[in-house]
PDB file of C-alpha atoms in Angstrom:
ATOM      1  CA  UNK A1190     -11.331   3.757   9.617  1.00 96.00           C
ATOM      2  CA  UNK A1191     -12.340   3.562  12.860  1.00 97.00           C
ATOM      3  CA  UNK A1192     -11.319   0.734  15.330  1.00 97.00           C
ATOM      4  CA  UNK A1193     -14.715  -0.283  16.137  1.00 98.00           C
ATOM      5  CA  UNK A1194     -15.742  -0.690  13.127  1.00 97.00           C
ATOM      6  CA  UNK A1195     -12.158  -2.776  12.213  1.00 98.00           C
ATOM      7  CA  UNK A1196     -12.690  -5.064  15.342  1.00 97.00           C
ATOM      8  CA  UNK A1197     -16.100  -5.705  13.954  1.00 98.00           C
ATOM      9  CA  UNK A1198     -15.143  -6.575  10.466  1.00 98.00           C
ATOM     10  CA  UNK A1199     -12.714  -9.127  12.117  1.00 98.00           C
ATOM     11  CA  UNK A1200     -15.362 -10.748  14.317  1.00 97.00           C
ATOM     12  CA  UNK A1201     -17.452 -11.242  11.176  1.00 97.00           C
ATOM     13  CA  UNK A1202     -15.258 -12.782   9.280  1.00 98.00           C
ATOM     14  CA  UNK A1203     -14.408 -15.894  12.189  1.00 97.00           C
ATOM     15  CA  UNK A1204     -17.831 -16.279  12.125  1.00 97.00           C
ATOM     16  CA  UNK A1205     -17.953 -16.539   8.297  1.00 97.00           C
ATOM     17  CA  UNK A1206     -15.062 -19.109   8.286  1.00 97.00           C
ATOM     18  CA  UNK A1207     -16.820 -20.958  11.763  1.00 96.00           C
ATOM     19  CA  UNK A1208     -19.833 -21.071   9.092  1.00 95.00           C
ATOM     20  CA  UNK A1209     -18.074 -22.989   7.010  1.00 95.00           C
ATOM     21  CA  UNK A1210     -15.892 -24.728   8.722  1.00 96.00           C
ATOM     22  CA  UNK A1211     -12.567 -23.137   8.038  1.00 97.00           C
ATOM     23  CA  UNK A1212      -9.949 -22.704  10.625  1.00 97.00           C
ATOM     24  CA  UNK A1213      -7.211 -20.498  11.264  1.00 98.00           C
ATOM     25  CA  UNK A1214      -3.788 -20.737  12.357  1.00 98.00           C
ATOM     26  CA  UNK A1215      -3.439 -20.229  16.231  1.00 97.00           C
ATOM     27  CA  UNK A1216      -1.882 -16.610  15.935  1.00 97.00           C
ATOM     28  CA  UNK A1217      -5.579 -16.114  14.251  1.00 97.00           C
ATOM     29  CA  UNK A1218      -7.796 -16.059  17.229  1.00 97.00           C
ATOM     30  CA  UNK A1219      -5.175 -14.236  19.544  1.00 97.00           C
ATOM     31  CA  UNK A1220      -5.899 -10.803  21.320  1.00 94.00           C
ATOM     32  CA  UNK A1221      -3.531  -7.927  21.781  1.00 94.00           C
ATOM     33  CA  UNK A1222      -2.591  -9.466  25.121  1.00 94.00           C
ATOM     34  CA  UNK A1223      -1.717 -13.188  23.591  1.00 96.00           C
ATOM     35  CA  UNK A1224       0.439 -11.270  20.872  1.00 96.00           C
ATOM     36  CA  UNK A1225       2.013  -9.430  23.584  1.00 94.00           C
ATOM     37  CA  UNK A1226       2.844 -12.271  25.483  1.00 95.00           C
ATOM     38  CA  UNK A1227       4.078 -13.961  22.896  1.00 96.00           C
ATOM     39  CA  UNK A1228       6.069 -11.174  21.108  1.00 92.00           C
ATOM     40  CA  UNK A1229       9.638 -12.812  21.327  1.00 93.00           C
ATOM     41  CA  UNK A1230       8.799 -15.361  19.088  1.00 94.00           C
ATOM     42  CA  UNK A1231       6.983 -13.241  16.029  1.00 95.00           C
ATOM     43  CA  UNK A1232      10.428 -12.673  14.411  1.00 93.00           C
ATOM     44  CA  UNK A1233       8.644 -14.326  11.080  1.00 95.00           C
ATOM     45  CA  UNK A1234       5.291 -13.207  11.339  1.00 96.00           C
ATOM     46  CA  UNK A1235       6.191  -9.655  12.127  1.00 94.00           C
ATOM     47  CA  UNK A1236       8.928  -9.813   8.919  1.00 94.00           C
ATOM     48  CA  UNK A1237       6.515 -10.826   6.139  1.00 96.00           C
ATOM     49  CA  UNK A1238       3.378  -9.065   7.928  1.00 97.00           C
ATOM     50  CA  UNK A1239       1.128 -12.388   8.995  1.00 98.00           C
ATOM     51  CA  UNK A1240      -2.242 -12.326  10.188  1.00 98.00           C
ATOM     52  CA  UNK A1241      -4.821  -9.748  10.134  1.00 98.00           C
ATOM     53  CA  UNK A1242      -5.237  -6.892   7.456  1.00 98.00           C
ATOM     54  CA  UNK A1243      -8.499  -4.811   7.578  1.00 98.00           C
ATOM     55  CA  UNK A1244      -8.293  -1.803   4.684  1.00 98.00           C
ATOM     56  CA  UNK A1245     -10.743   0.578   3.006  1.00 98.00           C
ATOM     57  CA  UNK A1246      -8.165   1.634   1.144  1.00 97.00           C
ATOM     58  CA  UNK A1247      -8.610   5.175   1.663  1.00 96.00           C
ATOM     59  CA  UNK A1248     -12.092   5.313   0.075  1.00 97.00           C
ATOM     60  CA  UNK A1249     -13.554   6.321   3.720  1.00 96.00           C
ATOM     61  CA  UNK A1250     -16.416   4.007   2.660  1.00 97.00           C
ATOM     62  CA  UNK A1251     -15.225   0.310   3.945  1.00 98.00           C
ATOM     63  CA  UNK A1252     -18.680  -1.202   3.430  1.00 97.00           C
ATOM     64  CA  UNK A1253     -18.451  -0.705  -0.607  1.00 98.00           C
ATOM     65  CA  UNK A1254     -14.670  -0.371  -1.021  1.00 98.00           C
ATOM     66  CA  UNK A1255     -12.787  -2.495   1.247  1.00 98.00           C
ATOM     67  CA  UNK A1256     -12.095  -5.873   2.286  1.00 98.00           C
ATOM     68  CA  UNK A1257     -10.840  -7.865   5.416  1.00 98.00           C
ATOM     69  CA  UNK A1258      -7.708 -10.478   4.901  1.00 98.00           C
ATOM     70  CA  UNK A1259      -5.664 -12.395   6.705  1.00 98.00           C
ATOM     71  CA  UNK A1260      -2.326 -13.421   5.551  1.00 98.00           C
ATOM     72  CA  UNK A1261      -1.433 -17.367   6.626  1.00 98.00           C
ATOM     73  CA  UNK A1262       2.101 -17.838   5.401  1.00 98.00           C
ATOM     74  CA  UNK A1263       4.427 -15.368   3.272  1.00 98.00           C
ATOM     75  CA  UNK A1264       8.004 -14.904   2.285  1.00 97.00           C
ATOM     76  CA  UNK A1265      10.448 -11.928   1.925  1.00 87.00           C
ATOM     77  CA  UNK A1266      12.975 -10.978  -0.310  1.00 76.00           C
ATOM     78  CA  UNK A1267      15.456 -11.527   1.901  1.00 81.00           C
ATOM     79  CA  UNK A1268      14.601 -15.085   2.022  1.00 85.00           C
ATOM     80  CA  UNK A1269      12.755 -15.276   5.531  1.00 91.00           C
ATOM     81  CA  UNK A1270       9.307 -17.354   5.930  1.00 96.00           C
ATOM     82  CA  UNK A1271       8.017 -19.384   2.466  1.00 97.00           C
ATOM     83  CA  UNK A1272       9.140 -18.979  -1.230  1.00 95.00           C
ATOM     84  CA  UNK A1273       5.326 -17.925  -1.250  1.00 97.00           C
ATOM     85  CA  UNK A1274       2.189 -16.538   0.047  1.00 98.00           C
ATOM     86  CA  UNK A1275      -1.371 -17.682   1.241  1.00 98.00           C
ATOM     87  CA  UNK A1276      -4.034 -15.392   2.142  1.00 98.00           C
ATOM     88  CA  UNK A1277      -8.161 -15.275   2.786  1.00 98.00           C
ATOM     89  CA  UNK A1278      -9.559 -12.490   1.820  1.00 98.00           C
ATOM     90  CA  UNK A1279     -13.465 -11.953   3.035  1.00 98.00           C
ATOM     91  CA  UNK A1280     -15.956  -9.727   1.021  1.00 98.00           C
ATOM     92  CA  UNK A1281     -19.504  -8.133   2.078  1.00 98.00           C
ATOM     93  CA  UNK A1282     -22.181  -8.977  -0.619  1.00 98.00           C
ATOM     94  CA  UNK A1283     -25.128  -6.819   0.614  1.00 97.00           C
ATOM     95  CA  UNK A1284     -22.598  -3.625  -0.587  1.00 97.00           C
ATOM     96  CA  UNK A1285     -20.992  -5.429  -3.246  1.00 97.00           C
ATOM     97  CA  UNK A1286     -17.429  -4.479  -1.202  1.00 98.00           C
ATOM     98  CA  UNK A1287     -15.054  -4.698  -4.060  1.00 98.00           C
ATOM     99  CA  UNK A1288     -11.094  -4.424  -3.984  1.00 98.00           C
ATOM    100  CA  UNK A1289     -10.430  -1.790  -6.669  1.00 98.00           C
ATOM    101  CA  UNK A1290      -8.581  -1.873  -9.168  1.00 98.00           C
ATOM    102  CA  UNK A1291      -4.833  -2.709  -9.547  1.00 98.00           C
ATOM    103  CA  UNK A1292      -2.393  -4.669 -11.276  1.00 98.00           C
ATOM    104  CA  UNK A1293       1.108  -5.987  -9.814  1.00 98.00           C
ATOM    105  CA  UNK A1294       4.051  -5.726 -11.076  1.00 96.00           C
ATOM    106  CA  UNK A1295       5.509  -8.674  -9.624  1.00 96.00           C
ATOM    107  CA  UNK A1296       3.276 -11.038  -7.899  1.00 97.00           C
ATOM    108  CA  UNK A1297       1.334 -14.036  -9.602  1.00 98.00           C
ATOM    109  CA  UNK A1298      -1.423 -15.138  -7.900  1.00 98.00           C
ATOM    110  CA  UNK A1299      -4.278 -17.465  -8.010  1.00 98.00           C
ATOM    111  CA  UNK A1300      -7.633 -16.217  -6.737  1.00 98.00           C
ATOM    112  CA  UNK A1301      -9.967 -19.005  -5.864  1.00 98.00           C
ATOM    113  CA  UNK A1302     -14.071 -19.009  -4.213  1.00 98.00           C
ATOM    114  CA  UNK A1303     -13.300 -20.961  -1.263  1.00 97.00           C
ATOM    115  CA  UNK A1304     -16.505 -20.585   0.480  1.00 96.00           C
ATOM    116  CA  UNK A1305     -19.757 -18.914   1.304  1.00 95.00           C
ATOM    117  CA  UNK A1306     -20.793 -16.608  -2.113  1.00 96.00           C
ATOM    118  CA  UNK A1307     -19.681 -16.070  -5.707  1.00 98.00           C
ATOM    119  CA  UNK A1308     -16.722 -14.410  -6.502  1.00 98.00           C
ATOM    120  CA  UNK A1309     -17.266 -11.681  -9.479  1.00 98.00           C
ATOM    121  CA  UNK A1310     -14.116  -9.938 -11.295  1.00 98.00           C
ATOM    122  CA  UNK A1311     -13.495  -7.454 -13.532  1.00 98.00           C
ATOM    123  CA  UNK A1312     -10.354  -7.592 -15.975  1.00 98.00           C
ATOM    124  CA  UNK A1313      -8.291  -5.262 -18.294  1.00 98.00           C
ATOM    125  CA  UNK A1314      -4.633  -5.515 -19.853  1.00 98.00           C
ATOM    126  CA  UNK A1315      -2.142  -2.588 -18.533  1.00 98.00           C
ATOM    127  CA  UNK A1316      -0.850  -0.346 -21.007  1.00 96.00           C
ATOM    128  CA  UNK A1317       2.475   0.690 -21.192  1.00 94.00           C
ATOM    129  CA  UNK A1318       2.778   3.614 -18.804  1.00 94.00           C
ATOM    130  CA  UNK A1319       0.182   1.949 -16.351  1.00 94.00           C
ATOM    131  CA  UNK A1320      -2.877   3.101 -17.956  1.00 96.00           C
ATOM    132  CA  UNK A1321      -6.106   0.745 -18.193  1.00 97.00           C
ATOM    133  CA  UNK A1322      -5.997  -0.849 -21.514  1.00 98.00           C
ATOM    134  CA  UNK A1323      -9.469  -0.614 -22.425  1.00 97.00           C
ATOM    135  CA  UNK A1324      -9.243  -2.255 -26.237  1.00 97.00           C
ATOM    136  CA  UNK A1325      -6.679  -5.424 -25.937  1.00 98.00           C
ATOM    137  CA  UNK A1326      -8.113  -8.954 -25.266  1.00 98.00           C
ATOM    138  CA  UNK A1327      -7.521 -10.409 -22.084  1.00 98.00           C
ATOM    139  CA  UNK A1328      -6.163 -13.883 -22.025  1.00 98.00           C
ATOM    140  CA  UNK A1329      -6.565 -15.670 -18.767  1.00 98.00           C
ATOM    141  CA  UNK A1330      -6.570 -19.097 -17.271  1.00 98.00           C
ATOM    142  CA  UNK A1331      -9.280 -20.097 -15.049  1.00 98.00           C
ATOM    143  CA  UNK A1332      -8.295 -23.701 -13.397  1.00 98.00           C
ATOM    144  CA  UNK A1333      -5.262 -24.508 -15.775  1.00 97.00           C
ATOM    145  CA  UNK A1334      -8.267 -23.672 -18.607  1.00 98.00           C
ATOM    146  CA  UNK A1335      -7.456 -20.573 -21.078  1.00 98.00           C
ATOM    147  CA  UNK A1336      -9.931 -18.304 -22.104  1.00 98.00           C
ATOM    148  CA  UNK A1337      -9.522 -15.335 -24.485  1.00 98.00           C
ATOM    149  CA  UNK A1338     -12.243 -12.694 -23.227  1.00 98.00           C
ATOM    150  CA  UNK A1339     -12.990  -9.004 -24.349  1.00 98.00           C
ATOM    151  CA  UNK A1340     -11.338  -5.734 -22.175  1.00 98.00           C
ATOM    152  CA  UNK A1341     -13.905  -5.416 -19.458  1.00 98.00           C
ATOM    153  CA  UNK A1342     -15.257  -8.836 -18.919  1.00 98.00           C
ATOM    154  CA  UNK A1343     -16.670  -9.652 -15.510  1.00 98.00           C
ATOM    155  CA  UNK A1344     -16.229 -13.307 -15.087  1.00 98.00           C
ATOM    156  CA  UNK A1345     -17.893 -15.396 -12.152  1.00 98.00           C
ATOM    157  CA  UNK A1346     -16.050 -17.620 -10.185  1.00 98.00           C
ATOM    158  CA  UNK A1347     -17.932 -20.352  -8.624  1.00 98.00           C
ATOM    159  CA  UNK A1348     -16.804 -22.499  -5.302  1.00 97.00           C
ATOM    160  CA  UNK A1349     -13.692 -24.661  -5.540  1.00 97.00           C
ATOM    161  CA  UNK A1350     -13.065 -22.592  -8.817  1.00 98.00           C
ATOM    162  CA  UNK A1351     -10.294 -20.135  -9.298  1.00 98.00           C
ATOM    163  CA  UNK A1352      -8.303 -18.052 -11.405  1.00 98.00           C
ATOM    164  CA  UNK A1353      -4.871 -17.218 -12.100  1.00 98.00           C
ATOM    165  CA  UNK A1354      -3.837 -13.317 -12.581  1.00 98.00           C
ATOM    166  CA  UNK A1355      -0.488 -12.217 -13.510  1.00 98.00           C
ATOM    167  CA  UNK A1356       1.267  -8.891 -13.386  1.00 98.00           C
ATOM    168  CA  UNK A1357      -0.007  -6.137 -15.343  1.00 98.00           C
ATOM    169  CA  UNK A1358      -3.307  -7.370 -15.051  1.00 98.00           C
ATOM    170  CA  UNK A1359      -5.921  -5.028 -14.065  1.00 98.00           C
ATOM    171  CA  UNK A1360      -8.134  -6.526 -11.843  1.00 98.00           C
ATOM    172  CA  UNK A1361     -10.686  -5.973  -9.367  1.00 98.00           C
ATOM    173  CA  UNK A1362     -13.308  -8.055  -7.424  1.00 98.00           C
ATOM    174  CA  UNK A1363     -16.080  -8.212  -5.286  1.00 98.00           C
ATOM    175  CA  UNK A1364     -19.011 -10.805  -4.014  1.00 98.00           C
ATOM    176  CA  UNK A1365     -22.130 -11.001  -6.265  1.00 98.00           C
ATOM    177  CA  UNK A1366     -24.922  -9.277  -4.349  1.00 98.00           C
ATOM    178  CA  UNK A1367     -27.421 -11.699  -2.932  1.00 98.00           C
ATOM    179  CA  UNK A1368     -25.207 -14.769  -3.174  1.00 97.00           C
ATOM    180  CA  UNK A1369     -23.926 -14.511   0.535  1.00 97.00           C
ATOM    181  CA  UNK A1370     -20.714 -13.062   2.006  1.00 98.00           C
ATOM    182  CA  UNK A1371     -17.232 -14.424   0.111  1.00 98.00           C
ATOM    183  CA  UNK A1372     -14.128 -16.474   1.180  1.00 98.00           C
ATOM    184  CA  UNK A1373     -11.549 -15.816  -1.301  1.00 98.00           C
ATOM    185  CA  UNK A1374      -8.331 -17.267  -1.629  1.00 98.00           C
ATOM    186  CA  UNK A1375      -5.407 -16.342  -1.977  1.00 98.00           C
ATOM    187  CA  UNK A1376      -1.969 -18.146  -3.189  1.00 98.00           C
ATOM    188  CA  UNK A1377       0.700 -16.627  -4.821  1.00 98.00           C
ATOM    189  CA  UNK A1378       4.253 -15.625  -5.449  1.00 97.00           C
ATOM    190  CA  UNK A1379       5.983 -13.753  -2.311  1.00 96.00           C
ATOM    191  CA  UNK A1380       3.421 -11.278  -1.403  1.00 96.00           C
ATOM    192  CA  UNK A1381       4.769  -7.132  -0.792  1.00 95.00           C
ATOM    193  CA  UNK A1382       1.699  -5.273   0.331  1.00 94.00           C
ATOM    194  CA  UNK A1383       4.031  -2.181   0.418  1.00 92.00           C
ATOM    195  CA  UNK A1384       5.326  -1.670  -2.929  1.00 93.00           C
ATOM    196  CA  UNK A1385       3.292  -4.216  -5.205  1.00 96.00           C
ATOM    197  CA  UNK A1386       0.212  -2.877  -5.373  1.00 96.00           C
ATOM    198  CA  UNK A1387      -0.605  -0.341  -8.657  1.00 97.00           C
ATOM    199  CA  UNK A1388      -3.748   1.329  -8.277  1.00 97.00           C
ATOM    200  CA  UNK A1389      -5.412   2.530 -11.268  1.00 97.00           C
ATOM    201  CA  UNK A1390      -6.889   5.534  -8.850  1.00 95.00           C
ATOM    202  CA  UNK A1391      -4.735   7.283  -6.428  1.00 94.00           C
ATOM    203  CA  UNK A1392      -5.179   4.443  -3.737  1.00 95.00           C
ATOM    204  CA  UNK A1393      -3.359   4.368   0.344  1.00 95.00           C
ATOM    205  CA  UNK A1394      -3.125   0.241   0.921  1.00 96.00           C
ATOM    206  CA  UNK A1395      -3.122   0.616   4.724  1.00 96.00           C
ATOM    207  CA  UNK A1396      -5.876   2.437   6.207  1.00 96.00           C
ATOM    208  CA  UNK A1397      -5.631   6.011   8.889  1.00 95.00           C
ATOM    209  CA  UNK A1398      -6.723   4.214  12.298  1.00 97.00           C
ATOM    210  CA  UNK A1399      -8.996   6.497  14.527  1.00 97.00           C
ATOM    211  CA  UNK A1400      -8.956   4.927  18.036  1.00 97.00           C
ATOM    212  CA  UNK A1401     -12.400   4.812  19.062  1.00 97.00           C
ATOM    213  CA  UNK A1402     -12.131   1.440  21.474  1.00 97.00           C
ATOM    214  CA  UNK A1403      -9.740  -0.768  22.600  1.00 96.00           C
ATOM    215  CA  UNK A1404      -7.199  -2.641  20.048  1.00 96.00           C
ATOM    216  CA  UNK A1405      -9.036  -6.532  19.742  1.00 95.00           C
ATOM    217  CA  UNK A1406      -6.878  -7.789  16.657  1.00 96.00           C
ATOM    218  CA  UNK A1407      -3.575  -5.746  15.855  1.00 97.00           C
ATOM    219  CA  UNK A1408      -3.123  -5.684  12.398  1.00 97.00           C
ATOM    220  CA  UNK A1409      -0.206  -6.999  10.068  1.00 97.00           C
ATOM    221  CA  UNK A1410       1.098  -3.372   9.558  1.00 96.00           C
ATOM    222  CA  UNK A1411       0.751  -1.790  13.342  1.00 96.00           C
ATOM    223  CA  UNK A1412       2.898  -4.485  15.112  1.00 95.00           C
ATOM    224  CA  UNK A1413       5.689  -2.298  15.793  1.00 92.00           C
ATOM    225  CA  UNK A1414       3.839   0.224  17.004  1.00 92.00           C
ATOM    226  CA  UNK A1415       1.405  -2.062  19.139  1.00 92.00           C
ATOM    227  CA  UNK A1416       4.180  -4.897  20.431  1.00 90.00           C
ATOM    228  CA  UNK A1417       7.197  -3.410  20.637  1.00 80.00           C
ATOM    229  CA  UNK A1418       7.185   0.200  21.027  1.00 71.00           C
ATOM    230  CA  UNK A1419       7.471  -0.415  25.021  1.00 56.00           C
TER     231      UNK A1419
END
C-alpha cells in the first residue's frame, strides 16, 4: 500500500466517527511528531500494538479487500495492558471492502454495528486440518440469542446489534453496499494480530508500505521502526 493512500484511509475514518459522534482516545488524533515526543511513555501501547492499523492484507486492492482499525485497549500474554481487547474497525460500502476470511484459533470476540451502515457476514465451521467446512451447521449467538444457520449464511447485523464468533469459525465481513460506510466493533479475548489470524487464502496481516509522502499516523506495527530506531 502506499502511504498516501494509508494517511487517507485514516483521515476518513475520524471523520466517520466525528459523524457520529464517537471519540477516540488521545493517542488517536496524534501525529508522528506527538508520538515522538511522547515516546518514553508508550511502554504499553507499543507492547500490545495500540492505535492505528491500516491493511489490505496483501490483496494490492485496499478499496475491496481491506479495512482500517484502531486498537483502544489490549493485553499480552505476558500479562501487560488488559485481560482483553477493544477495537473499531471501519469498512467502505461503495466497494463492499470486506475482511476475508479467517478463523482464530484462540481469540473470542464479539463483533457489533456500532455506527454509520449495516454490517454483513459470512460464516462456515473449520474442518479439522483448517479447511472451510462447507456442509456442517453453524451455531452462533447473536446478542446472547442462538441461532442454528446453514454453512454459508450471510447474516445482517443491524446498529447496536452484534455477534459473538469463536475460534474455528470462519468468518468474514464487509458493509452492505448502499447502506453507508461501517463502524464495527470490536471486543474480545487478548487480541495477537501476529500469530492468531488463519486465513483460508494465503493472506500477509500487515501490509508492504511504499513511502510516497510523509508518515501522518504511524501504525501499530511500524513503531519501532518509526519511534525508536534513532
Amino acid at each position: 500500500m502506499k502511504r498516501s493512500e494509508i494517511n487517507r484511509a485514516v483521515q476518513r475514518a475520524v471523520e466517520l466517527l466525528g459523524q457520529e459522534g464517537i471519540g477516540l482516545p488521545a493517542f488517536g488524533y496524534w501525529k508522528l511528531e506527538d508520538w515522538k515526543q511522547n515516546r518514553d511513555r508508550l511502554e504499553i501501547i507499543r507492547q500490545t500494538m495500540l492505535g492505528w492499523d491500516v491493511t489490505d492484507f496483501s490483496s494490492g486492492d485496499f478499496l475491496h479487500t481491506g479495512s482500517v482499525l484502531f486498537t483502544i485497549r489490549n493485553g499480552s500474554p505476558s500479562g501487560t495492558g488488559t485481560p482483553y481487547a477493544e477495537k473499531l474497525i471501519f469498512q467502505r460500502h461503495e466497494t463492499e471492502q470486506e475482511i476475508p476470511f479467517h478463523f482464530h484459533r484462540i481469540k473470542t470476540e464479539d463483533i457489533i454495528n456500532r455506527g454509520g451502515g449495516i454490517l454483513q457476514l459470512q460464516l462456515y465451521c473449520s474442518g479439522p486440518d483448517g479447511t472451510l467446512d462447507r456442509e456442517r451447521e453453524v451455531e452462533v449467538f447473536c446478542d446472547g440469542i442462538r441461532h442454528r444457520i446453514p454453512a454459508g449464511t450471510v447474516v445482517e447485523v443491524q446498529k447496536g446489534c452484534s455477534i459473538t464468533l469463536v475460534p474455528g469459525l470462519y468468518h468474514r465481513f464487509w458493509a452492505k453496499k448502499g447502506a453507508g460506510d461501517l463502524i464495527v466493533g470490536e471486543v474480545s479475548s487478548v487480541n495477537d494480530d501476529r500469530t492468531d489470524n488463519c486465513f483460508l487464502q494465503q493472506r500477509d496481516r500487515f501490509s508492504v508500505i511504499e513511502e510516497d509522502e510523509e508518515v501522518l499516523f504511524p501504525l501499530c506495527n511500524e513503531y519501532g521502526k518509526l519511534l525508536f530506531s534513532e
